[in-house]
PDB file of C-alpha atoms in Angstrom:
ATOM      1  CA  MET F  95      36.787  -4.171  -5.347  1.00  0.00           C
ATOM      2  CA  THR F  96      33.667  -1.703  -5.138  1.00  0.00           C
ATOM      3  CA  THR F  97      34.291   0.978  -7.296  1.00  0.00           C
ATOM      4  CA  ASP F  98      32.810   4.595  -6.626  1.00  0.00           C
ATOM      5  CA  THR F  99      29.527   3.972  -9.044  1.00  0.00           C
ATOM      6  CA  ASP F 100      29.063   1.317  -6.518  1.00  0.00           C
ATOM      7  CA  ILE F 101      28.456   3.427  -3.702  1.00  0.00           C
ATOM      8  CA  PRO F 102      25.411   5.478  -4.733  1.00  0.00           C
ATOM      9  CA  PHE F 103      23.342   1.564  -5.771  1.00  0.00           C
ATOM     10  CA  VAL F 104      24.577  -0.265  -2.236  1.00  0.00           C
ATOM     11  CA  SER F 105      22.903   2.567   0.083  1.00  0.00           C
ATOM     12  CA  HIS F 106      20.284   3.377  -1.937  1.00  0.00           C
ATOM     13  CA  ILE F 107      20.153  -0.751  -1.051  1.00  0.00           C
ATOM     14  CA  ILE F 108      21.198  -0.710   2.790  1.00  0.00           C
ATOM     15  CA  GLU F 109      18.301   2.709   2.579  1.00  0.00           C
ATOM     16  CA  LEU F 110      15.187   0.977   0.477  1.00  0.00           C
ATOM     17  CA  ARG F 111      16.231  -2.437   3.596  1.00  0.00           C
ATOM     18  CA  ALA F 112      16.106  -0.471   7.159  1.00  0.00           C
ATOM     19  CA  ARG F 113      12.233   1.107   5.399  1.00  0.00           C
ATOM     20  CA  LEU F 114      11.539  -2.707   4.591  1.00  0.00           C
ATOM     21  CA  ILE F 115      12.495  -2.535   7.748  1.00  0.00           C
ATOM     22  CA  LYS F 116      10.343  -0.032   8.886  1.00  0.00           C
ATOM     23  CA  VAL F 117       7.269  -1.090   6.977  1.00  0.00           C
ATOM     24  CA  LEU F 118       6.466  -5.380   8.410  1.00  0.00           C
ATOM     25  CA  LEU F 119       7.561  -3.216  11.979  1.00  0.00           C
ATOM     26  CA  ALA F 120       4.999  -0.669  11.702  1.00  0.00           C
ATOM     27  CA  MET F 121       2.088  -3.999  10.659  1.00  0.00           C
ATOM     28  CA  LEU F 122       3.510  -6.588  13.378  1.00  0.00           C
ATOM     29  CA  PHE F 123       3.020  -3.644  15.847  1.00  0.00           C
ATOM     30  CA  VAL F 124      -0.662  -2.846  13.574  1.00  0.00           C
ATOM     31  CA  PHE F 125      -1.439  -7.235  13.848  1.00  0.00           C
ATOM     32  CA  CYS F 126      -0.096  -7.454  17.435  1.00  0.00           C
ATOM     33  CA  ALA F 127      -2.932  -4.381  18.277  1.00  0.00           C
ATOM     34  CA  LEU F 128      -5.519  -5.793  16.390  1.00  0.00           C
ATOM     35  CA  PHE F 129      -5.253  -9.413  16.891  1.00  0.00           C
ATOM     36  CA  SER F 130      -6.873  -8.922  20.762  1.00  0.00           C
ATOM     37  CA  LEU F 131     -10.383  -8.052  18.864  1.00  0.00           C
ATOM     38  CA  SER F 132      -9.817 -10.668  15.872  1.00  0.00           C
ATOM     39  CA  SER F 133     -12.858 -11.966  16.589  1.00  0.00           C
ATOM     40  CA  GLU F 134     -14.666  -8.367  17.311  1.00  0.00           C
ATOM     41  CA  LEU F 135     -13.652  -6.807  13.973  1.00  0.00           C
ATOM     42  CA  TYR F 136     -14.719 -10.619  11.159  1.00  0.00           C
ATOM     43  CA  SER F 137     -18.320 -10.012  13.121  1.00  0.00           C
ATOM     44  CA  PHE F 138     -17.881  -6.704  12.150  1.00  0.00           C
ATOM     45  CA  ILE F 139     -16.432  -8.015   8.777  1.00  0.00           C
ATOM     46  CA  SER F 140     -20.263 -10.652   8.671  1.00  0.00           C
ATOM     47  CA  GLN F 141     -22.432  -8.460   9.981  1.00  0.00           C
ATOM     48  CA  PRO F 142     -23.825  -7.798   6.805  1.00  0.00           C
ATOM     49  CA  ILE F 143     -24.520 -11.417   5.842  1.00  0.00           C
ATOM     50  CA  LEU F 144     -25.365 -12.319   8.932  1.00  0.00           C
ATOM     51  CA  ASP F 145     -28.769  -9.535   9.450  1.00  0.00           C
ATOM     52  CA  GLN F 146     -29.994 -11.433   6.148  1.00  0.00           C
ATOM     53  CA  LEU F 147     -29.943 -14.622   7.447  1.00  0.00           C
ATOM     54  CA  PRO F 148     -32.815 -15.587   9.042  1.00  0.00           C
ATOM     55  CA  PRO F 149     -32.918 -15.083  13.243  1.00  0.00           C
ATOM     56  CA  GLY F 150     -30.945 -18.062  15.080  1.00  0.00           C
ATOM     57  CA  SER F 151     -28.587 -19.299  12.226  1.00  0.00           C
ATOM     58  CA  SER F 152     -24.834 -18.477  12.536  1.00  0.00           C
ATOM     59  CA  LEU F 153     -21.950 -18.618   9.982  1.00  0.00           C
ATOM     60  CA  ILE F 154     -20.321 -21.792  10.414  1.00  0.00           C
ATOM     61  CA  ALA F 155     -16.025 -23.248  10.464  1.00  0.00           C
ATOM     62  CA  THR F 156     -16.548 -26.966   8.211  1.00  0.00           C
ATOM     63  CA  ASP F 157     -12.823 -26.798   8.730  1.00  0.00           C
ATOM     64  CA  VAL F 158     -12.148 -27.287  11.941  1.00  0.00           C
ATOM     65  CA  THR F 159      -9.061 -24.942  11.897  1.00  0.00           C
ATOM     66  CA  SER F 160     -10.735 -22.556  10.451  1.00  0.00           C
ATOM     67  CA  THR F 161     -11.818 -20.552  14.127  1.00  0.00           C
ATOM     68  CA  PHE F 162      -8.456 -19.503  14.242  1.00  0.00           C
ATOM     69  CA  PHE F 163      -7.121 -19.129  10.930  1.00  0.00           C
ATOM     70  CA  THR F 164      -9.581 -17.310   9.428  1.00  0.00           C
ATOM     71  CA  PRO F 165      -9.477 -14.751  12.141  1.00  0.00           C
ATOM     72  CA  PHE F 166      -5.480 -14.542  11.897  1.00  0.00           C
ATOM     73  CA  LYS F 167      -5.517 -14.749   7.911  1.00  0.00           C
ATOM     74  CA  LEU F 168      -7.969 -11.432   8.425  1.00  0.00           C
ATOM     75  CA  THR F 169      -6.370  -9.674  11.034  1.00  0.00           C
ATOM     76  CA  LEU F 170      -3.201 -10.064   8.382  1.00  0.00           C
ATOM     77  CA  ILE F 171      -5.352  -8.502   5.575  1.00  0.00           C
ATOM     78  CA  ALA F 172      -6.383  -5.862   8.007  1.00  0.00           C
ATOM     79  CA  SER F 173      -2.374  -5.172   9.210  1.00  0.00           C
ATOM     80  CA  PHE F 174      -1.772  -4.230   5.630  1.00  0.00           C
ATOM     81  CA  PHE F 175      -4.455  -2.402   4.898  1.00  0.00           C
ATOM     82  CA  LEU F 176      -4.048   0.661   7.532  1.00  0.00           C
ATOM     83  CA  THR F 177      -0.470   0.676   7.350  1.00  0.00           C
ATOM     84  CA  ILE F 178      -0.535   1.853   3.794  1.00  0.00           C
ATOM     85  CA  PRO F 179      -0.107   5.002   4.227  1.00  0.00           C
ATOM     86  CA  VAL F 180       3.320   4.344   6.413  1.00  0.00           C
ATOM     87  CA  ILE F 181       4.002   1.950   3.010  1.00  0.00           C
ATOM     88  CA  LEU F 182       3.706   4.938   0.779  1.00  0.00           C
ATOM     89  CA  TYR F 183       5.134   7.360   2.981  1.00  0.00           C
ATOM     90  CA  GLN F 184       8.438   5.587   2.821  1.00  0.00           C
ATOM     91  CA  PHE F 185       8.502   5.284  -1.068  1.00  0.00           C
ATOM     92  CA  TRP F 186       7.623   8.721  -0.712  1.00  0.00           C
ATOM     93  CA  SER F 187      10.273   9.051   1.442  1.00  0.00           C
ATOM     94  CA  PHE F 188      12.934   6.523  -1.288  1.00  0.00           C
ATOM     95  CA  ILE F 189      11.839   8.729  -4.087  1.00  0.00           C
ATOM     96  CA  SER F 190      11.230  12.242  -3.259  1.00  0.00           C
ATOM     97  CA  PRO F 191      14.950  13.137  -3.397  1.00  0.00           C
ATOM     98  CA  GLY F 192      15.315  11.948  -7.388  1.00  0.00           C
ATOM     99  CA  LEU F 193      12.394  13.887  -7.888  1.00  0.00           C
ATOM    100  CA  TYR F 194      12.106  17.902  -8.698  1.00  0.00           C
ATOM    101  CA  ALA F 195       9.792  20.525  -7.117  1.00  0.00           C
ATOM    102  CA  LYS F 196       6.833  20.237  -9.192  1.00  0.00           C
ATOM    103  CA  GLU F 197       6.868  17.035  -9.029  1.00  0.00           C
ATOM    104  CA  LYS F 198       6.901  16.504  -5.443  1.00  0.00           C
ATOM    105  CA  ARG F 199       3.917  19.431  -5.929  1.00  0.00           C
ATOM    106  CA  ILE F 200       2.477  16.900  -7.240  1.00  0.00           C
ATOM    107  CA  ALA F 201       3.158  13.467  -5.813  1.00  0.00           C
ATOM    108  CA  LEU F 202       2.390  13.897  -2.285  1.00  0.00           C
ATOM    109  CA  PRO F 203      -1.392  15.073  -2.707  1.00  0.00           C
ATOM    110  CA  LEU F 204      -1.742  11.978  -5.421  1.00  0.00           C
ATOM    111  CA  LEU F 205      -0.249  10.179  -3.040  1.00  0.00           C
ATOM    112  CA  ALA F 206      -2.202  10.898  -0.461  1.00  0.00           C
ATOM    113  CA  LEU F 207      -5.650  11.107  -2.957  1.00  0.00           C
ATOM    114  CA  SER F 208      -4.872   7.430  -3.806  1.00  0.00           C
ATOM    115  CA  VAL F 209      -5.145   5.950   0.299  1.00  0.00           C
ATOM    116  CA  SER F 210      -8.203   8.112   0.631  1.00  0.00           C
ATOM    117  CA  LEU F 211      -9.844   6.253  -2.120  1.00  0.00           C
ATOM    118  CA  PHE F 212      -8.523   2.604  -1.786  1.00  0.00           C
ATOM    119  CA  TYR F 213      -9.634   3.343   1.959  1.00  0.00           C
ATOM    120  CA  ALA F 214     -13.118   4.917   0.412  1.00  0.00           C
ATOM    121  CA  GLY F 215     -14.285   2.078  -2.288  1.00  0.00           C
ATOM    122  CA  ILE F 216     -13.568  -0.834   0.500  1.00  0.00           C
ATOM    123  CA  ALA F 217     -16.181   1.038   2.624  1.00  0.00           C
ATOM    124  CA  PHE F 218     -18.674   0.967  -0.107  1.00  0.00           C
ATOM    125  CA  ALA F 219     -18.044  -1.850  -0.494  1.00  0.00           C
ATOM    126  CA  HIS F 220     -19.285  -2.740   3.093  1.00  0.00           C
ATOM    127  CA  PHE F 221     -21.353  -0.511   3.685  1.00  0.00           C
ATOM    128  CA  ILE F 222     -23.689  -0.951   0.162  1.00  0.00           C
ATOM    129  CA  ILE F 223     -22.701  -3.865  -1.774  1.00  0.00           C
ATOM    130  CA  PHE F 224     -22.994  -5.923   0.880  1.00  0.00           C
ATOM    131  CA  PRO F 225     -26.477  -5.267   1.717  1.00  0.00           C
ATOM    132  CA  LEU F 226     -27.144  -5.534  -1.505  1.00  0.00           C
ATOM    133  CA  VAL F 227     -25.074  -8.676  -2.406  1.00  0.00           C
ATOM    134  CA  MET F 228     -26.003 -10.989   0.645  1.00  0.00           C
ATOM    135  CA  SER F 229     -29.909  -9.310   0.709  1.00  0.00           C
ATOM    136  CA  PHE F 230     -30.272 -11.063  -3.172  1.00  0.00           C
ATOM    137  CA  PHE F 231     -28.215 -14.877  -2.663  1.00  0.00           C
ATOM    138  CA  THR F 232     -30.427 -15.263   0.409  1.00  0.00           C
ATOM    139  CA  SER F 233     -33.582 -13.664  -1.542  1.00  0.00           C
ATOM    140  CA  ILE F 234     -33.047 -16.314  -4.644  1.00  0.00           C
ATOM    141  CA  THR F 235     -32.554 -19.824  -2.695  1.00  0.00           C
ATOM    142  CA  PRO F 236     -35.444 -22.805  -3.068  1.00  0.00           C
ATOM    143  CA  GLU F 237     -37.385 -22.641   0.146  1.00  0.00           C
ATOM    144  CA  ASN F 238     -36.351 -26.357   1.336  1.00  0.00           C
ATOM    145  CA  VAL F 239     -32.456 -24.091   1.689  1.00  0.00           C
ATOM    146  CA  THR F 240     -30.505 -23.164   5.175  1.00  0.00           C
ATOM    147  CA  ILE F 241     -27.827 -21.160   4.221  1.00  0.00           C
ATOM    148  CA  THR F 242     -25.574 -21.266   6.203  1.00  0.00           C
ATOM    149  CA  PRO F 243     -22.079 -19.701   4.855  1.00  0.00           C
ATOM    150  CA  ASP F 244     -18.657 -20.901   5.934  1.00  0.00           C
ATOM    151  CA  ILE F 245     -16.939 -18.362   8.258  1.00  0.00           C
ATOM    152  CA  ALA F 246     -13.389 -19.005   5.531  1.00  0.00           C
ATOM    153  CA  GLN F 247     -15.624 -19.297   2.029  1.00  0.00           C
ATOM    154  CA  TYR F 248     -17.168 -15.485   3.269  1.00  0.00           C
ATOM    155  CA  LEU F 249     -14.000 -13.975   4.079  1.00  0.00           C
ATOM    156  CA  THR F 250     -12.788 -14.913   0.566  1.00  0.00           C
ATOM    157  CA  ILE F 251     -15.621 -13.424  -1.334  1.00  0.00           C
ATOM    158  CA  ALA F 252     -15.298 -10.407   0.713  1.00  0.00           C
ATOM    159  CA  LEU F 253     -11.572  -9.418   0.815  1.00  0.00           C
ATOM    160  CA  LYS F 254     -12.670 -10.068  -3.265  1.00  0.00           C
ATOM    161  CA  LEU F 255     -14.712  -7.255  -3.418  1.00  0.00           C
ATOM    162  CA  PHE F 256     -12.762  -5.034  -1.065  1.00  0.00           C
ATOM    163  CA  PHE F 257      -9.382  -5.239  -2.773  1.00  0.00           C
ATOM    164  CA  ALA F 258     -11.895  -4.973  -6.197  1.00  0.00           C
ATOM    165  CA  PHE F 259     -13.687  -1.871  -5.158  1.00  0.00           C
ATOM    166  CA  GLY F 260     -10.934  -0.609  -3.494  1.00  0.00           C
ATOM    167  CA  LEU F 261      -8.739  -0.832  -6.449  1.00  0.00           C
ATOM    168  CA  ALA F 262     -12.149   0.909  -8.854  1.00  0.00           C
ATOM    169  CA  PHE F 263     -11.933   3.986  -7.266  1.00  0.00           C
ATOM    170  CA  GLU F 264      -8.519   4.582  -8.367  1.00  0.00           C
ATOM    171  CA  ILE F 265      -9.552   5.581 -11.746  1.00  0.00           C
ATOM    172  CA  PRO F 266      -9.644   9.595 -10.963  1.00  0.00           C
ATOM    173  CA  VAL F 267      -5.911   8.589  -9.493  1.00  0.00           C
ATOM    174  CA  VAL F 268      -4.899   6.189 -12.712  1.00  0.00           C
ATOM    175  CA  THR F 269      -6.763   8.562 -14.787  1.00  0.00           C
ATOM    176  CA  VAL F 270      -5.218  12.209 -14.231  1.00  0.00           C
ATOM    177  CA  PHE F 271      -1.504  10.232 -13.942  1.00  0.00           C
ATOM    178  CA  PHE F 272      -2.002   8.879 -17.622  1.00  0.00           C
ATOM    179  CA  VAL F 273      -2.689  13.012 -18.153  1.00  0.00           C
ATOM    180  CA  LEU F 274      -0.041  14.427 -16.386  1.00  0.00           C
ATOM    181  CA  THR F 275       3.062  11.711 -18.526  1.00  0.00           C
ATOM    182  CA  GLY F 276       1.198  12.273 -20.940  1.00  0.00           C
ATOM    183  CA  ILE F 277       0.104   9.338 -22.191  1.00  0.00           C
ATOM    184  CA  THR F 278      -2.818  10.080 -22.898  1.00  0.00           C
ATOM    185  CA  THR F 279      -5.301  13.658 -22.868  1.00  0.00           C
ATOM    186  CA  VAL F 280      -8.133  14.671 -21.417  1.00  0.00           C
ATOM    187  CA  ALA F 281      -9.202  15.620 -24.736  1.00  0.00           C
ATOM    188  CA  SER F 282      -8.551  11.965 -25.694  1.00  0.00           C
ATOM    189  CA  LEU F 283     -10.294  10.323 -22.919  1.00  0.00           C
ATOM    190  CA  SER F 284     -13.095  12.857 -22.989  1.00  0.00           C
ATOM    191  CA  SER F 285     -13.476  11.739 -26.900  1.00  0.00           C
ATOM    192  CA  LYS F 286     -14.251   7.599 -25.553  1.00  0.00           C
ATOM    193  CA  ARG F 287     -16.142   8.015 -22.675  1.00  0.00           C
ATOM    194  CA  PRO F 288     -19.414   6.973 -24.398  1.00  0.00           C
ATOM    195  CA  TYR F 289     -16.436   3.831 -23.980  1.00  0.00           C
ATOM    196  CA  ILE F 290     -15.799   4.433 -20.566  1.00  0.00           C
ATOM    197  CA  ILE F 291     -19.150   4.162 -19.854  1.00  0.00           C
ATOM    198  CA  LEU F 292     -19.922   0.619 -21.725  1.00  0.00           C
ATOM    199  CA  ILE F 293     -16.681  -0.362 -19.643  1.00  0.00           C
ATOM    200  CA  CYS F 294     -17.852   0.681 -15.854  1.00  0.00           C
ATOM    201  CA  PHE F 295     -20.846  -1.371 -16.412  1.00  0.00           C
ATOM    202  CA  VAL F 296     -19.109  -4.358 -17.908  1.00  0.00           C
ATOM    203  CA  ALA F 297     -16.868  -4.289 -14.924  1.00  0.00           C
ATOM    204  CA  GLY F 298     -20.643  -4.072 -12.315  1.00  0.00           C
ATOM    205  CA  MET F 299     -21.650  -7.389 -14.523  1.00  0.00           C
ATOM    206  CA  LEU F 300     -18.287  -8.751 -13.286  1.00  0.00           C
ATOM    207  CA  LEU F 301     -18.313  -7.524  -9.954  1.00  0.00           C
ATOM    208  CA  THR F 302     -21.080  -7.703  -8.881  1.00  0.00           C
ATOM    209  CA  PRO F 303     -24.825 -10.291  -8.515  1.00  0.00           C
ATOM    210  CA  PRO F 304     -26.970 -10.256 -12.404  1.00  0.00           C
ATOM    211  CA  ASP F 305     -29.127  -7.806 -10.732  1.00  0.00           C
ATOM    212  CA  PRO F 306     -29.428  -4.279 -12.373  1.00  0.00           C
ATOM    213  CA  VAL F 307     -28.689  -2.766  -9.091  1.00  0.00           C
ATOM    214  CA  SER F 308     -26.065  -3.865  -8.329  1.00  0.00           C
ATOM    215  CA  GLN F 309     -24.598  -3.502 -11.567  1.00  0.00           C
ATOM    216  CA  THR F 310     -25.652   0.425 -11.508  1.00  0.00           C
ATOM    217  CA  LEU F 311     -24.001   1.186  -7.688  1.00  0.00           C
ATOM    218  CA  LEU F 312     -20.653   0.155  -9.084  1.00  0.00           C
ATOM    219  CA  ALA F 313     -20.752   1.660 -12.094  1.00  0.00           C
ATOM    220  CA  ILE F 314     -21.657   5.517 -11.572  1.00  0.00           C
ATOM    221  CA  PRO F 315     -19.341   5.896  -8.945  1.00  0.00           C
ATOM    222  CA  MET F 316     -17.197   4.639 -11.326  1.00  0.00           C
ATOM    223  CA  TRP F 317     -18.012   6.519 -13.823  1.00  0.00           C
ATOM    224  CA  LEU F 318     -18.298   9.941 -11.721  1.00  0.00           C
ATOM    225  CA  LEU F 319     -13.645   8.754 -10.399  1.00  0.00           C
ATOM    226  CA  PHE F 320     -13.656   8.528 -13.936  1.00  0.00           C
ATOM    227  CA  GLU F 321     -15.414  12.351 -14.532  1.00  0.00           C
ATOM    228  CA  PHE F 322     -13.934  13.670 -11.246  1.00  0.00           C
ATOM    229  CA  GLY F 323     -10.040  12.119 -12.979  1.00  0.00           C
ATOM    230  CA  LEU F 324     -10.724  14.655 -16.095  1.00  0.00           C
ATOM    231  CA  LEU F 325     -12.164  17.098 -13.703  1.00  0.00           C
ATOM    232  CA  LEU F 326      -8.950  16.899 -11.606  1.00  0.00           C
ATOM    233  CA  SER F 327      -6.186  16.763 -14.510  1.00  0.00           C
ATOM    234  CA  ARG F 328      -7.623  19.713 -16.255  1.00  0.00           C
ATOM    235  CA  LEU F 329      -7.104  22.056 -13.861  1.00  0.00           C
ATOM    236  CA  LEU F 330      -3.610  20.626 -12.489  1.00  0.00           C
ATOM    237  CA  ARG F 331      -2.786  21.257 -16.976  1.00  0.00           C
ATOM    238  CA  SER F 332      -4.314  25.087 -16.548  1.00  0.00           C
ATOM    239  CA  GLN F 333      -1.892  24.755 -13.620  1.00  0.00           C
ATOM    240  CA  LYS F 334       0.950  24.160 -15.815  1.00  0.00           C
ATOM    241  CA  HIS F 335       0.777  26.295 -18.379  1.00  0.00           C
ATOM    242  CA  SER F 336      -0.499  29.280 -15.912  1.00  0.00           C
ATOM    243  CA  GLY F 337       3.041  28.419 -14.355  1.00  0.00           C
ATOM    244  CA  GLN F 338       4.727  28.516 -17.650  1.00  0.00           C
ATOM    245  CA  ASP F 339       3.374  31.351 -18.996  1.00  0.00           C
ATOM    246  CA  LEU F 340       4.254  32.721 -15.960  1.00  0.00           C
ATOM    247  CA  THR F 341       7.855  32.230 -16.607  1.00  0.00           C
ATOM    248  CA  ASN F 342       8.668  32.255 -20.033  1.00  0.00           C
ATOM    249  CA  VAL F 343       6.928  36.761 -18.942  1.00  0.00           C
ATOM    250  CA  ASN F 344       9.798  36.608 -16.528  1.00  0.00           C
ATOM    251  CA  ASP F 345      12.149  36.147 -18.807  1.00  0.00           C
TER     252      ASP F 345
END
């Protein structure tokens, strides 16, 4: 027997299912649109390593099925990345009825900023970090060794770096979220700046080859993104306090 309290829960489940179906349909549409271009998409992703190989060299496939499944995997993951705005929009539409007006004013810009920074991290990895990483590895290759990268292995490395840099560029959003939810304060984070900078350089050391140039190229943007998050947090907190003061005056 269904009670009155079960009806809202069931309606939420039905709405969630409908929104998940919309997300899957969007991913399927993007996948179908990209599948015919899967070879060109892989060529674009592999360009950083191809630019560092000797003239006439190319990637290889050590598994006969890799020539199909590697571009297929790339297209599938690219479809997910490109559908992130749709995913976040459906997520926003699902939770927004339960938010206060002031929470909506903050959450929507944060979602938009989160998507933009994630894509910026991927672009930074592809156009800045990849050429440096591949240049480093090809430069240390012994003279009697010929580099012939495997297409599946290269894709695995590329996707890990894309995901790592995409998440690293979410630092401002995480910083603002922690401050606005009261988990920490701007003053507390500012006092921990030396430790944050150290963590950024440790992350740069772990995510990039062991050379100071590429490590610094990740650590400095992470630190600057942290400072950007602090700045946004200060602005949002000051606006919140100004709004509260104005309300008290009107009362």
